[in-house]
Amino acid sequence: MAGDSAVTVPNGNANTQPDPQRTYQVVVAATKDMGIGKDGKLPWGFSLRSDLKFFKDITLTTSDSGKKNAVIMGRKTWESISAENRPLPGRLNVVLTRSGSFDIATAENVVICGSMSSALELLAASPYCLSIEKVFVIGGGEILRDGLNAPQCEAIHITEIETSFDCDTFIPMVDLSVFQPWYSSPPLVENNIRHTFVTYVRVRSSAVASDHQNNDVNSDDVLGNSKFEVKKFSFLPKIVFERHEEFLYLRLVQDIISDGTFRDDRTGTVMLLVCRKCFGGVLLKNSCGSSVAQQMPSIGLKDRMEGDLGPVYGFQWRHFGARYTDMHADYTGQGFDQLLDVIDKIKNNPNDRRIVLSAWNPSDLKLMALPPCHMFAQFYVANGELSCQMYQRSADMGLGVPFNIASYALLTCMIAHVCDLVPGDFIHVLGDAHVYRNHVRPLQEQLQKIPKPFPTLEINPEKKNIDSFMASDFKLLGYDPHQKIVMQMAV
Ligand SMILES: NC(=O)c1ccc[n+]([C@@H]2O[C@H](COP(=O)([O-])OP(=O)(O)OC[C@H]3O[C@@H](n4cnc5c(N)ncnc54)[C@H](OP(=O)(O)O)[C@@H]3O)[C@@H](O)[C@H]2O)c1
């Protein structure tokens, strides 16, 4: 845990030298233009109880019951807390003032410091290095102007207030060349205030120039990438650490391996099965999950050329109902173009409850090398966001599912992009979630690994036609996956 004691260095790397300064995490609530205060108060008053609860939970909770956390704040933030609520109970309150013009020195649980660095040095020295578990910087604007993106800041927990408020105190934007998202909650609404809890973690020690993502993984244009300098993220409070959405996938894999039922299947490989309704979230991980169908020999389709899978996903999405001959035929204008219909409905009738893309065409199933696994997607528009719920009838948790999640997350981002919306949720409903026996060992290896912060996707803003995209229109920034784990394809 970073800064727990004199034997850690920032970002949790073990070292024999004491830290000269403590690292810290910022907890703040801000509007889209980073407004945090108005007339010495919170612009939204005390109407966001969920935010107050999050603040209390994260700053109060310690893993060691013998320790407490410290909160560092500016003098004006101290004064914005009502007299009966300060000092904030159960935490060491560190108040920064240059003038020292007010008298709180005698209050219990309160320390006054003349600068941020002297506060961090004090907390790194005895006795605080032993008694204080984590340090949170809680505002206000003047403190965070330098403190938000400073090298000692290892994580930023920000409640993003989407509803606009008049503010007179602002903080800088989060520097996304050094911080990457760990977690983002679904949007919540309380007292008509729409807000989201987001945590960013530091992945690099300092800001990188504008072309900040060197590609050292793949030479094509899609992966703008560089390795994280920070390797461990266990400095995050447990309540935030465990929110990483990849744990949804990992817990489901663990459940199947631990409690699934053995069953024979089409591939002849004994597999484990668990009934579990759904999980959601965006996952972009290193996956070699090419489609099972691509590896399948044609079954009873003797006239087909090798590689001709029949009227599978792309054909059904763009030419539903057309008569399939072979993969070389020109189907222009034939059948129903579901993809364009989906985009048209999202743009022109976003409240439609029939924005559906179906790859399941019963009359064509006998012509396919393998009937669609991810068969049905429904799109939903609200608050300027596009969400997608996809039903998958058969889910190979080891190889296929990570690839399917990444594919539909990307599809949702692409459709949102051409419709001038922002991506919302991806909800993945699994009909038959299974782990092949020969994937158990590699998946157990994967379960030992701790997720890393998510990469971000950039799409060429000039491209607004779904048919115009090239691979070079996409950039995946900050993708630093764990090493590849090989799994055999079940055929
Ligand atoms: N939305 C949120 O999460 C959130 C959180 C906290 C606060 N707020 C809001 O933010 C506003 C207060 O922010 P603010 O920017 O006006 O004030 P602030 O940052 O809370 O406090 C400023 C004061 O802190 C001292 N100070 C600042 N930098 C210092 C440094 N480097 N070293 C030593 N002392 C330092 C100075 O005190 P002296 O003048 O005594 O020298 C300065 O006047 C309020 O509206 C509050 O409600 C919002």
Coordinates of C-alpha atoms and ligand atoms in Angstrom, one line a residue:
M1 CA 0.0 0.0 0.0
A2 CA 1.6 3.3 -1.1
G3 CA 2.7 5.5 1.7
D4 CA 1.6 3.2 4.4
S5 CA 4.9 3.2 6.1
A6 CA 8.5 4.3 5.6
V7 CA 9.2 1.2 3.5
T8 CA 7.1 2.0 0.5
V9 CA 7.6 4.4 -2.3
P10 CA 4.9 6.1 -4.4
N11 CA 2.8 3.6 -6.3
G12 CA 3.4 0.8 -4.0
N13 CA 6.8 -0.4 -5.1
A14 CA 8.8 -1.9 -2.3
N15 CA 11.9 -0.1 -1.4
T16 CA 14.3 0.0 1.5
Q17 CA 14.4 3.8 1.7
P18 CA 11.8 5.8 3.6
D19 CA 9.6 8.0 1.5
P20 CA 10.4 11.7 1.9
Q21 CA 6.8 12.5 1.1
R22 CA 3.5 10.6 1.2
T23 CA 1.5 9.9 -1.9
Y24 CA -2.2 10.7 -1.9
Q25 CA -5.5 10.3 -3.7
V26 CA -7.9 13.1 -4.6
V27 CA -11.6 12.9 -3.7
V28 CA -13.7 15.6 -5.3
A29 CA -17.0 16.2 -7.0
A30 CA -17.0 18.4 -10.1
T31 CA -19.2 19.6 -13.0
K32 CA -18.2 18.9 -16.6
D33 CA -16.3 22.1 -16.7
M34 CA -14.6 21.2 -13.4
G35 CA -16.6 23.6 -11.2
I36 CA -16.4 22.5 -7.5
G37 CA -17.6 25.5 -5.5
K38 CA -19.8 28.6 -5.3
D39 CA -19.8 31.3 -2.6
G40 CA -17.7 29.1 -0.3
K41 CA -20.1 26.2 -0.5
L42 CA -20.9 23.2 -2.7
P43 CA -22.9 24.4 -5.7
W44 CA -25.4 21.6 -5.3
G45 CA -25.5 22.0 -1.5
F46 CA -26.1 18.7 0.4
S47 CA -28.6 17.3 -2.1
L48 CA -26.2 14.5 -3.3
R49 CA -26.4 12.1 -0.4
S50 CA -24.8 9.3 -2.4
D51 CA -21.8 11.5 -3.0
L52 CA -21.5 12.4 0.7
K53 CA -21.8 8.7 1.6
F54 CA -19.0 7.8 -1.0
F55 CA -16.8 10.5 0.5
K56 CA -17.4 9.3 4.0
D57 CA -16.9 5.6 3.1
I58 CA -13.7 6.1 1.1
T59 CA -12.0 8.5 3.5
L60 CA -13.0 6.7 6.7
T61 CA -12.4 3.1 5.7
T62 CA -9.1 1.5 6.6
S63 CA -7.9 -2.1 6.1
D64 CA -6.1 -2.0 9.4
S65 CA -8.5 -1.1 12.3
G66 CA -5.6 0.3 14.3
K67 CA -5.0 3.0 11.7
K68 CA -6.9 5.9 10.3
N69 CA -6.7 8.0 7.2
A70 CA -5.8 11.7 6.8
V71 CA -7.7 14.3 4.8
I72 CA -5.8 17.3 3.5
M73 CA -7.8 20.5 2.7
G74 CA -7.4 24.2 2.1
R75 CA -8.3 26.6 4.8
K76 CA -11.4 27.8 3.0
T77 CA -12.6 24.2 2.6
W78 CA -12.2 23.7 6.3
E79 CA -14.3 26.8 6.8
S80 CA -16.9 25.5 4.4
I81 CA -17.6 22.6 6.8
S82 CA -20.1 23.5 9.4
A83 CA -18.7 24.0 12.9
E84 CA -20.5 21.0 14.3
N85 CA -19.1 18.7 11.6
R86 CA -15.5 19.7 11.8
P87 CA -13.0 18.3 12.3
L88 CA -14.2 15.4 10.1
P89 CA -14.5 12.6 12.6
G90 CA -12.3 9.5 12.5
R91 CA -9.8 11.1 10.2
L92 CA -6.7 13.2 10.8
N93 CA -7.7 16.7 9.4
V94 CA -4.7 18.4 7.8
V95 CA -5.5 22.1 7.0
L96 CA -3.2 24.1 4.7
T97 CA -2.8 27.8 5.4
R98 CA 0.0 30.2 4.5
S99 CA -1.3 33.0 6.7
G100 CA -2.1 30.9 9.8
S101 CA -4.6 33.6 10.5
F102 CA -7.2 31.4 12.3
D103 CA -7.1 29.5 15.4
I104 CA -7.8 25.8 15.3
A105 CA -4.4 24.6 16.5
T106 CA -5.8 23.2 19.7
A107 CA -8.5 21.1 18.1
E108 CA -8.0 17.4 18.5
N109 CA -7.4 15.5 15.2
V110 CA -6.3 18.7 13.4
V111 CA -2.9 19.5 12.1
I112 CA -2.0 22.8 10.4
C113 CA 0.6 23.0 7.6
G114 CA 2.1 25.8 5.6
S115 CA 2.4 23.9 2.4
M116 CA 1.4 20.8 0.6
S117 CA 5.0 19.4 0.6
S118 CA 5.4 20.1 4.4
A119 CA 2.1 18.2 5.0
L120 CA 3.2 15.2 2.9
E121 CA 6.6 15.2 4.6
L122 CA 4.9 15.3 8.0
L123 CA 2.7 12.4 7.1
A124 CA 5.7 10.4 5.8
A125 CA 7.5 10.8 9.1
S126 CA 7.0 9.2 12.5
P127 CA 4.4 8.9 14.1
Y128 CA 2.1 9.5 11.2
C129 CA 3.8 7.1 8.8
L130 CA 2.8 4.3 11.2
S131 CA -0.7 5.5 12.3
I132 CA -2.0 6.9 9.0
E133 CA -3.0 4.4 6.3
K134 CA -4.0 6.6 3.3
V135 CA -3.9 10.3 2.6
F136 CA -6.8 11.9 0.7
V137 CA -6.7 15.5 -0.7
I138 CA -10.2 16.8 -0.6
G139 CA -10.0 20.3 -2.0
G140 CA -10.7 23.0 -2.6
G141 CA -9.8 24.7 -5.8
E142 CA -6.6 26.4 -4.8
I143 CA -5.2 23.1 -3.4
L144 CA -6.2 21.1 -6.4
R145 CA -5.0 23.5 -9.0
D146 CA -1.5 22.2 -8.3
G147 CA -2.4 19.0 -6.5
L148 CA -4.7 17.2 -8.9
N149 CA -2.2 16.1 -11.5
A150 CA 0.9 16.4 -9.2
P151 CA 3.3 13.4 -9.2
Q152 CA 2.4 12.4 -5.7
C153 CA -1.3 12.0 -6.7
E154 CA -1.8 8.3 -7.4
A155 CA -5.6 8.2 -8.0
I156 CA -8.4 10.6 -8.5
H157 CA -11.9 9.7 -7.4
I158 CA -14.2 12.2 -9.0
T159 CA -17.9 12.4 -8.9
E160 CA -18.7 13.8 -12.3
I161 CA -21.8 16.0 -12.0
E162 CA -23.5 16.1 -15.4
T163 CA -26.2 18.6 -14.4
S164 CA -24.9 22.2 -14.9
F165 CA -24.4 24.4 -11.9
D166 CA -23.1 28.0 -11.6
C167 CA -19.6 27.8 -10.0
D168 CA -16.9 30.2 -9.0
T169 CA -14.2 27.7 -8.0
F170 CA -12.7 25.4 -10.6
I171 CA -10.1 22.6 -10.7
P172 CA -7.9 21.5 -13.8
M173 CA -9.0 18.7 -16.1
V174 CA -7.6 15.2 -15.2
D175 CA -4.4 14.7 -17.3
L176 CA -5.3 11.7 -19.4
S177 CA -1.7 11.2 -20.5
V178 CA -0.8 10.0 -17.0
F179 CA -4.2 8.9 -15.6
Q180 CA -6.4 6.1 -17.0
P181 CA -9.9 5.0 -15.9
W182 CA -10.1 2.2 -13.4
Y183 CA -13.9 2.4 -12.9
S184 CA -16.9 4.3 -14.0
S185 CA -20.3 3.8 -12.4
P186 CA -23.5 3.9 -14.4
P187 CA -25.1 7.4 -14.3
L188 CA -27.2 7.9 -11.2
V189 CA -29.8 10.6 -10.6
E190 CA -30.6 12.0 -7.2
N191 CA -32.7 15.1 -6.6
N192 CA -32.6 15.6 -10.4
I193 CA -28.8 15.7 -10.4
R194 CA -27.2 13.3 -12.8
H195 CA -23.8 12.1 -11.7
T196 CA -21.3 9.3 -12.2
F197 CA -18.6 8.0 -9.9
V198 CA -15.3 7.7 -11.7
T199 CA -11.8 6.6 -10.6
Y200 CA -8.7 7.4 -12.5
V201 CA -5.3 5.8 -11.6
R202 CA -1.9 7.0 -12.4
V203 CA -0.1 4.8 -14.9
R204 CA 2.8 7.1 -15.7
S205 CA 5.0 9.1 -13.5
S206 CA 4.9 12.3 -15.6
A207 CA 3.0 13.8 -18.5
V208 CA 4.0 12.8 -22.0
A209 CA 4.0 15.1 -25.0
S210 CA 0.9 15.3 -27.2
D211 CA 1.7 12.1 -29.2
H212 CA 1.9 10.5 -25.9
Q213 CA 1.2 6.9 -26.9
N214 CA 4.1 5.2 -28.6
N215 CA 3.3 2.0 -30.2
D216 CA 5.5 -0.7 -28.9
V217 CA 3.1 -3.6 -29.2
N218 CA 1.8 -3.5 -32.7
S219 CA 3.0 -1.5 -35.6
D220 CA -0.4 -0.8 -37.1
D221 CA -2.3 2.4 -36.4
V222 CA -5.0 0.9 -34.2
L223 CA -2.9 0.4 -31.1
G224 CA -1.3 3.6 -30.0
N225 CA 0.3 2.1 -27.0
S226 CA 2.9 2.2 -24.3
K227 CA 3.6 0.2 -21.2
F228 CA 2.4 1.5 -17.9
E229 CA 5.2 2.7 -15.6
V230 CA 3.0 2.0 -12.6
K231 CA 2.6 -1.8 -12.3
K232 CA 0.5 -2.3 -9.2
F233 CA -2.8 -0.7 -8.4
S234 CA -3.4 -2.2 -5.0
F235 CA -3.0 1.2 -3.4
L236 CA -6.7 1.8 -4.3
P237 CA -9.2 1.5 -1.5
K238 CA -10.8 -2.0 -1.6
I239 CA -14.3 -0.5 -2.2
V240 CA -13.0 1.0 -5.5
F241 CA -10.4 -1.6 -6.4
E242 CA -13.1 -4.4 -6.6
R243 CA -15.3 -2.3 -8.8
H244 CA -13.1 -2.8 -11.9
E245 CA -15.5 -4.2 -14.4
E246 CA -13.2 -7.0 -15.5
F247 CA -14.0 -8.7 -12.2
L248 CA -17.5 -9.3 -13.5
Y249 CA -16.0 -11.6 -16.1
L250 CA -13.4 -13.1 -13.8
R251 CA -15.9 -13.9 -11.1
L252 CA -18.2 -15.6 -13.6
V253 CA -15.3 -17.7 -14.9
Q254 CA -14.5 -18.6 -11.3
D255 CA -18.1 -19.6 -10.6
I256 CA -18.2 -21.8 -13.6
I257 CA -15.0 -23.6 -12.7
S258 CA -16.0 -24.0 -9.1
D259 CA -19.7 -24.8 -9.3
G260 CA -20.5 -25.6 -12.9
T261 CA -22.1 -28.8 -14.1
F262 CA -20.2 -31.2 -16.4
R263 CA -21.8 -31.7 -19.7
D264 CA -20.9 -33.3 -23.1
D265 CA -21.3 -31.1 -26.1
R266 CA -21.0 -30.8 -29.9
T267 CA -17.2 -30.4 -29.8
G268 CA -16.8 -33.7 -27.9
T269 CA -14.9 -31.8 -25.2
V270 CA -16.4 -32.1 -21.8
M271 CA -17.4 -28.7 -20.5
L272 CA -18.6 -27.1 -17.4
L273 CA -21.8 -25.1 -17.4
V274 CA -23.4 -22.6 -15.0
C275 CA -26.6 -20.8 -15.3
R276 CA -26.0 -17.1 -14.8
K277 CA -28.2 -14.5 -16.3
C278 CA -26.0 -11.7 -17.4
F279 CA -23.1 -9.5 -16.8
G280 CA -22.2 -6.2 -18.3
G281 CA -19.4 -3.8 -18.8
V282 CA -16.7 -3.0 -21.3
L283 CA -13.7 -5.2 -21.4
L284 CA -10.8 -4.8 -23.8
K285 CA -8.2 -7.4 -23.1
N286 CA -5.6 -9.3 -25.0
S287 CA -7.6 -12.0 -26.8
C288 CA -6.9 -14.3 -29.6
G289 CA -10.6 -15.2 -29.8
S290 CA -11.1 -15.6 -33.5
S291 CA -14.5 -16.9 -34.5
V292 CA -15.1 -20.6 -33.9
A293 CA -16.8 -20.7 -37.2
Q294 CA -13.6 -19.6 -39.0
Q295 CA -11.9 -22.7 -37.8
M296 CA -14.8 -25.0 -38.6
P297 CA -14.8 -27.3 -41.6
S298 CA -18.0 -26.9 -43.6
I299 CA -20.6 -29.3 -42.2
G300 CA -22.5 -31.0 -45.0
L301 CA -21.9 -28.0 -47.2
K302 CA -19.7 -29.8 -49.8
D303 CA -20.0 -27.3 -52.6
R304 CA -18.5 -24.5 -50.5
M305 CA -15.1 -23.1 -51.0
E306 CA -12.9 -23.3 -47.9
G307 CA -13.5 -20.3 -45.8
D308 CA -17.1 -19.8 -47.1
L309 CA -19.1 -19.8 -43.9
G310 CA -22.4 -19.1 -45.5
P311 CA -24.9 -16.4 -44.7
V312 CA -23.5 -15.6 -41.2
Y313 CA -23.3 -12.3 -39.3
G314 CA -22.3 -9.8 -41.9
F315 CA -24.8 -11.2 -44.5
Q316 CA -27.7 -11.2 -42.1
W317 CA -26.9 -7.6 -40.8
R318 CA -26.7 -6.2 -44.3
H319 CA -28.8 -8.5 -46.5
F320 CA -31.4 -10.2 -44.3
G321 CA -33.8 -12.2 -46.4
A322 CA -31.7 -12.3 -49.6
R323 CA -30.9 -15.7 -51.2
Y324 CA -27.3 -16.7 -50.4
T325 CA -25.2 -18.3 -53.2
D326 CA -21.6 -17.9 -52.2
M327 CA -19.2 -15.5 -50.5
H328 CA -18.1 -14.0 -53.9
A329 CA -21.5 -12.9 -55.1
D330 CA -22.5 -9.2 -55.2
Y331 CA -25.5 -8.8 -52.9
T332 CA -25.8 -5.0 -53.3
G333 CA -29.4 -3.8 -52.8
Q334 CA -30.6 -7.3 -51.9
G335 CA -32.4 -8.2 -48.7
F336 CA -32.9 -5.9 -45.7
D337 CA -30.0 -3.7 -44.4
Q338 CA -30.5 -4.0 -40.7
L339 CA -27.4 -2.0 -39.8
L340 CA -28.5 1.1 -41.7
D341 CA -32.0 0.7 -40.3
V342 CA -30.7 0.6 -36.8
I343 CA -28.6 3.8 -37.5
D344 CA -31.6 5.5 -39.1
K345 CA -33.9 4.7 -36.1
I346 CA -31.3 5.8 -33.6
K347 CA -30.9 9.1 -35.4
N348 CA -34.6 9.8 -36.3
N349 CA -36.7 7.8 -33.8
P350 CA -34.4 7.2 -30.8
N351 CA -37.3 6.3 -28.5
D352 CA -38.2 3.3 -30.8
R353 CA -38.3 0.0 -28.8
R354 CA -37.6 -2.0 -31.9
I355 CA -34.0 -0.9 -32.6
V356 CA -32.8 -4.5 -33.2
L357 CA -30.0 -6.2 -35.1
S358 CA -30.6 -9.9 -35.5
A359 CA -28.1 -12.4 -36.9
W360 CA -30.6 -15.3 -36.2
N361 CA -32.4 -16.2 -39.4
P362 CA -34.0 -19.7 -38.9
S363 CA -34.5 -20.3 -42.6
D364 CA -30.8 -19.7 -43.3
L365 CA -29.4 -21.7 -40.4
K366 CA -28.9 -24.9 -42.4
L367 CA -26.7 -22.9 -44.8
M368 CA -24.3 -21.7 -42.1
A369 CA -21.0 -23.4 -41.1
L370 CA -22.1 -22.5 -37.5
P371 CA -25.3 -20.7 -36.5
P372 CA -24.6 -17.3 -34.8
C373 CA -23.5 -17.4 -31.2
H374 CA -24.1 -13.7 -30.6
M375 CA -27.4 -13.5 -32.3
F376 CA -29.4 -10.5 -31.2
A377 CA -28.7 -6.9 -30.2
Q378 CA -31.0 -4.2 -29.1
F379 CA -30.0 -0.5 -28.9
Y380 CA -31.4 2.1 -26.5
V381 CA -31.0 5.8 -26.5
A382 CA -31.3 8.0 -23.4
N383 CA -29.6 11.2 -22.2
G384 CA -27.5 11.5 -25.3
E385 CA -26.1 8.0 -24.7
L386 CA -26.3 4.8 -26.8
S387 CA -26.5 1.5 -25.0
C388 CA -26.5 -2.0 -26.4
Q389 CA -27.9 -5.2 -24.9
M390 CA -26.7 -8.3 -26.7
Y391 CA -28.0 -11.9 -26.3
Q392 CA -25.5 -14.7 -26.8
R393 CA -26.9 -18.2 -27.0
S394 CA -23.6 -20.0 -26.4
A395 CA -20.7 -18.4 -24.6
D396 CA -17.2 -19.9 -24.6
M397 CA -15.8 -18.0 -21.6
G398 CA -12.2 -18.6 -22.3
L399 CA -11.7 -17.6 -25.9
G400 CA -15.0 -16.2 -27.3
V401 CA -16.5 -14.0 -24.7
P402 CA -13.7 -11.5 -24.2
F403 CA -13.6 -11.1 -28.0
N404 CA -17.4 -10.7 -28.2
I405 CA -17.4 -8.1 -25.4
A406 CA -14.7 -6.1 -27.1
S407 CA -16.4 -6.4 -30.5
Y408 CA -19.8 -5.2 -29.3
A409 CA -18.3 -2.5 -27.2
L410 CA -16.6 -1.3 -30.4
L411 CA -19.7 -1.6 -32.5
T412 CA -21.6 0.4 -29.9
C413 CA -18.9 3.1 -29.9
M414 CA -18.9 3.2 -33.7
I415 CA -22.7 3.5 -34.0
A416 CA -22.8 6.1 -31.2
H417 CA -20.0 8.0 -33.1
V418 CA -21.9 8.2 -36.4
C419 CA -25.1 9.1 -34.6
D420 CA -23.4 12.0 -32.5
L421 CA -24.1 10.2 -29.3
V422 CA -21.8 9.0 -26.5
P423 CA -21.4 5.3 -25.7
G424 CA -23.5 4.2 -22.7
D425 CA -23.7 0.7 -21.4
F426 CA -23.0 -2.6 -23.0
I427 CA -25.1 -5.3 -21.4
H428 CA -24.2 -8.9 -22.2
V429 CA -26.7 -11.6 -21.7
L430 CA -25.2 -15.1 -21.8
G431 CA -27.5 -18.1 -22.6
D432 CA -25.1 -21.0 -22.1
A433 CA -21.9 -19.9 -20.4
H434 CA -19.3 -22.6 -20.4
V435 CA -15.6 -23.3 -19.8
Y436 CA -14.0 -26.0 -21.9
R437 CA -12.0 -28.5 -19.9
N438 CA -8.8 -27.6 -21.7
H439 CA -9.3 -23.9 -20.8
V440 CA -9.5 -24.5 -17.0
R441 CA -5.8 -24.4 -16.4
P442 CA -5.1 -21.3 -18.5
L443 CA -8.1 -19.5 -17.0
Q444 CA -6.9 -20.4 -13.5
E445 CA -3.7 -18.7 -14.5
Q446 CA -5.7 -15.7 -15.7
L447 CA -7.6 -15.5 -12.5
Q448 CA -4.3 -14.9 -10.6
K449 CA -3.8 -11.7 -12.5
I450 CA -5.1 -8.4 -11.4
P451 CA -6.9 -6.2 -13.9
K452 CA -5.2 -3.1 -15.2
P453 CA -6.8 0.3 -16.0
F454 CA -8.8 0.4 -19.1
P455 CA -7.5 1.8 -22.4
T456 CA -9.5 4.5 -24.1
L457 CA -10.7 4.5 -27.7
E458 CA -10.4 7.4 -30.1
I459 CA -12.3 7.4 -33.4
N460 CA -11.5 9.7 -36.3
P461 CA -14.0 12.6 -35.8
E462 CA -14.2 13.2 -39.5
K463 CA -15.7 9.8 -40.3
K464 CA -19.5 9.9 -39.9
N465 CA -20.5 7.2 -42.3
I466 CA -20.6 3.6 -40.9
D467 CA -19.4 2.3 -44.3
S468 CA -16.4 4.6 -44.5
F469 CA -14.3 3.3 -41.5
M470 CA -10.8 2.0 -42.0
A471 CA -8.6 0.4 -39.3
S472 CA -6.5 3.6 -39.2
D473 CA -9.6 5.6 -38.0
F474 CA -9.3 3.9 -34.6
K475 CA -6.7 4.4 -31.9
L476 CA -6.6 2.4 -28.7
L477 CA -4.7 4.5 -26.2
G478 CA -3.0 3.1 -23.1
Y479 CA -3.5 -0.6 -23.8
D480 CA -1.1 -2.5 -21.7
P481 CA -2.5 -6.0 -21.2
H482 CA -1.0 -8.8 -19.3
Q483 CA 0.9 -11.4 -21.4
K484 CA -1.1 -13.6 -23.7
I485 CA -2.3 -16.9 -22.3
V486 CA -2.7 -19.5 -25.0
M487 CA -5.9 -21.5 -25.1
Q488 CA -6.8 -24.2 -27.7
M489 CA -9.9 -23.6 -29.9
A490 CA -12.6 -26.3 -29.4
V491 CA -13.7 -27.4 -32.8
Ligands
LIG1 N1 -16.9 19.8 -4.9 C1 -16.0 19.4 -4.0 O1 -15.7 18.2 -4.0 C2 -15.3 20.4 -3.1 C3 -14.3 20.0 -2.2 C4 -13.7 20.9 -1.4 C5 -14.1 22.2 -1.5 N2 -15.1 22.6 -2.4 C6 -15.5 24.0 -2.5 O2 -14.3 24.7 -2.9 C7 -14.4 26.0 -2.4 C8 -13.2 26.3 -1.6 O3 -12.1 26.3 -2.5 P1 -11.0 27.5 -2.6 O4 -10.2 27.3 -3.8 O5 -11.8 28.8 -2.5 O6 -10.2 27.4 -1.2 P2 -9.3 26.2 -0.6 O7 -8.4 25.6 -1.6 O8 -10.2 25.3 0.2 O9 -8.5 27.0 0.4 C9 -7.6 28.0 0.0 C10 -6.8 28.5 1.2 O10 -5.9 27.4 1.5 C11 -4.6 27.9 1.8 N3 -3.7 27.4 0.8 C12 -4.0 27.2 -0.5 N4 -2.9 26.7 -1.1 C13 -2.0 26.6 -0.2 C14 -0.6 26.1 -0.1 N5 -0.1 25.6 -1.3 N6 0.0 26.1 1.0 C15 -0.5 26.5 2.2 N7 -1.8 27.0 2.2 C16 -2.5 27.0 1.1 C17 -4.8 29.4 1.8 O11 -5.2 29.7 3.1 P3 -4.8 31.1 3.9 O12 -5.6 32.1 3.1 O13 -5.3 30.9 5.3 O14 -3.3 31.3 3.8 C18 -5.9 29.6 0.9 O15 -6.5 30.9 1.0 C19 -15.7 26.1 -1.6 O16 -16.7 26.6 -2.4 C20 -15.9 24.6 -1.2 O17 -17.3 24.4 -0.9 C21 -15.7 21.7 -3.2

